[in-house]
């Protein structure tokens, strides 16, 4: 998060939502909070986490994620094999 906080769990997300200033009436924050609190199974938890991320992005609370380094294929580590990178399997010749 932009404030330096790291959200590692649904409990962390719930704590942040509870601390965030509520606006009069029912707003998106309340809906996201209730989804996180009421999630019963893995699919509901995943959907609630996605809703939390969307809410945080809408308010520009998230830091931009660093781009992952570009991984280049290594030289063939097994000279007696031909590596097919697109299928991620090794074909022995």
mmCIF file of C-alpha atoms in Angstrom:
data_model
loop_
_atom_site.group_PDB
_atom_site.id
_atom_site.type_symbol
_atom_site.label_atom_id
_atom_site.label_comp_id
_atom_site.label_asym_id
_atom_site.label_seq_id
_atom_site.Cartn_x
_atom_site.Cartn_y
_atom_site.Cartn_z
ATOM 1 C CA UNK A 1 0.000 0.000 0.000
ATOM 2 C CA UNK A 2 1.121 3.595 -0.505
ATOM 3 C CA UNK A 3 1.246 4.130 3.257
ATOM 4 C CA UNK A 4 3.804 1.323 3.610
ATOM 5 C CA UNK A 5 1.372 -1.242 4.925
ATOM 6 C CA UNK A 6 1.579 -4.753 3.519
ATOM 7 C CA UNK A 7 -1.656 -6.706 3.169
ATOM 8 C CA UNK A 8 -0.859 -10.395 3.589
ATOM 9 C CA UNK A 9 -4.220 -11.821 4.567
ATOM 10 C CA UNK A 10 -7.943 -11.220 4.546
ATOM 11 C CA UNK A 11 -7.631 -10.147 8.188
ATOM 12 C CA UNK A 12 -5.147 -7.434 7.147
ATOM 13 C CA UNK A 13 -7.555 -6.273 4.435
ATOM 14 C CA UNK A 14 -10.460 -6.199 6.911
ATOM 15 C CA UNK A 15 -8.387 -4.148 9.373
ATOM 16 C CA UNK A 16 -7.528 -1.612 6.668
ATOM 17 C CA UNK A 17 -11.153 -1.331 5.586
ATOM 18 C CA UNK A 18 -12.288 -0.793 9.187
ATOM 19 C CA UNK A 19 -9.706 1.974 9.634
ATOM 20 C CA UNK A 20 -10.638 3.687 6.380
ATOM 21 C CA UNK A 21 -13.019 6.579 6.899
ATOM 22 C CA UNK A 22 -16.591 5.538 6.265
ATOM 23 C CA UNK A 23 -18.792 7.831 4.250
ATOM 24 C CA UNK A 24 -22.469 8.467 5.060
ATOM 25 C CA UNK A 25 -24.760 5.713 3.809
ATOM 26 C CA UNK A 26 -23.687 2.416 2.342
ATOM 27 C CA UNK A 27 -20.666 2.684 0.094
ATOM 28 C CA UNK A 28 -18.363 0.297 -1.722
ATOM 29 C CA UNK A 29 -16.091 0.066 1.321
ATOM 30 C CA UNK A 30 -18.936 -1.406 3.367
ATOM 31 C CA UNK A 31 -19.808 -3.897 0.645
ATOM 32 C CA UNK A 32 -16.194 -5.052 0.295
ATOM 33 C CA UNK A 33 -15.831 -5.316 4.072
ATOM 34 C CA UNK A 34 -18.962 -7.467 4.343
ATOM 35 C CA UNK A 35 -17.799 -9.711 1.493
ATOM 36 C CA UNK A 36 -14.472 -10.288 3.230
ATOM 37 C CA UNK A 37 -16.112 -10.971 6.592
ATOM 38 C CA UNK A 38 -18.731 -13.348 5.184
ATOM 39 C CA UNK A 39 -16.569 -15.359 2.778
ATOM 40 C CA UNK A 40 -17.161 -19.037 3.554
ATOM 41 C CA UNK A 41 -15.138 -20.942 0.967
ATOM 42 C CA UNK A 42 -12.079 -20.501 -1.223
ATOM 43 C CA UNK A 43 -14.011 -19.094 -4.186
ATOM 44 C CA UNK A 44 -15.800 -16.503 -2.026
ATOM 45 C CA UNK A 45 -12.506 -15.534 -0.363
ATOM 46 C CA UNK A 46 -10.848 -15.105 -3.771
ATOM 47 C CA UNK A 47 -13.750 -12.992 -5.076
ATOM 48 C CA UNK A 48 -13.732 -10.885 -1.901
ATOM 49 C CA UNK A 49 -9.965 -10.359 -2.222
ATOM 50 C CA UNK A 50 -10.453 -9.288 -5.853
ATOM 51 C CA UNK A 51 -13.145 -6.828 -4.721
ATOM 52 C CA UNK A 52 -10.727 -5.448 -2.111
ATOM 53 C CA UNK A 53 -8.000 -4.933 -4.723
ATOM 54 C CA UNK A 54 -10.475 -3.214 -7.071
ATOM 55 C CA UNK A 55 -11.596 -0.919 -4.221
ATOM 56 C CA UNK A 56 -7.994 -0.070 -3.292
ATOM 57 C CA UNK A 57 -7.083 0.572 -6.932
ATOM 58 C CA UNK A 58 -10.097 2.872 -7.361
ATOM 59 C CA UNK A 59 -8.869 4.982 -4.437
ATOM 60 C CA UNK A 60 -5.250 4.826 -5.671
ATOM 61 C CA UNK A 61 -4.113 3.180 -2.425
ATOM 62 C CA UNK A 62 -1.840 0.626 -4.077
ATOM 63 C CA UNK A 63 1.748 1.065 -5.099
ATOM 64 C CA UNK A 64 2.518 0.170 -8.684
ATOM 65 C CA UNK A 65 3.811 -3.372 -8.865
ATOM 66 C CA UNK A 66 7.387 -3.658 -10.076
ATOM 67 C CA UNK A 67 7.725 -5.302 -13.450
ATOM 68 C CA UNK A 68 9.124 -8.810 -13.169
ATOM 69 C CA UNK A 69 12.545 -9.300 -14.728
ATOM 70 C CA UNK A 70 12.575 -10.716 -18.213
ATOM 71 C CA UNK A 71 13.655 -14.327 -18.050
ATOM 72 C CA UNK A 72 15.627 -15.455 -21.013
ATOM 73 C CA UNK A 73 16.004 -19.143 -21.811
ATOM 74 C CA UNK A 74 19.260 -20.555 -20.545
ATOM 75 C CA UNK A 75 21.621 -22.218 -22.908
ATOM 76 C CA UNK A 76 20.718 -25.834 -23.328
ATOM 77 C CA UNK A 77 21.822 -27.389 -20.001
ATOM 78 C CA UNK A 78 21.587 -30.868 -21.472
ATOM 79 C CA UNK A 79 23.516 -31.001 -24.750
ATOM 80 C CA UNK A 80 22.109 -34.425 -25.617
ATOM 81 C CA UNK A 81 18.548 -33.077 -25.368
ATOM 82 C CA UNK A 82 16.643 -30.555 -27.389
ATOM 83 C CA UNK A 83 14.608 -28.233 -25.187
ATOM 84 C CA UNK A 84 11.192 -27.168 -26.425
ATOM 85 C CA UNK A 85 10.593 -23.965 -24.461
ATOM 86 C CA UNK A 86 7.067 -23.290 -25.615
ATOM 87 C CA UNK A 87 5.840 -26.570 -24.180
ATOM 88 C CA UNK A 88 8.216 -26.551 -21.218
ATOM 89 C CA UNK A 89 9.274 -30.108 -21.759
ATOM 90 C CA UNK A 90 12.483 -31.823 -22.704
ATOM 91 C CA UNK A 91 12.584 -34.038 -25.757
ATOM 92 C CA UNK A 92 15.442 -36.541 -25.755
ATOM 93 C CA UNK A 93 17.013 -37.213 -29.109
#
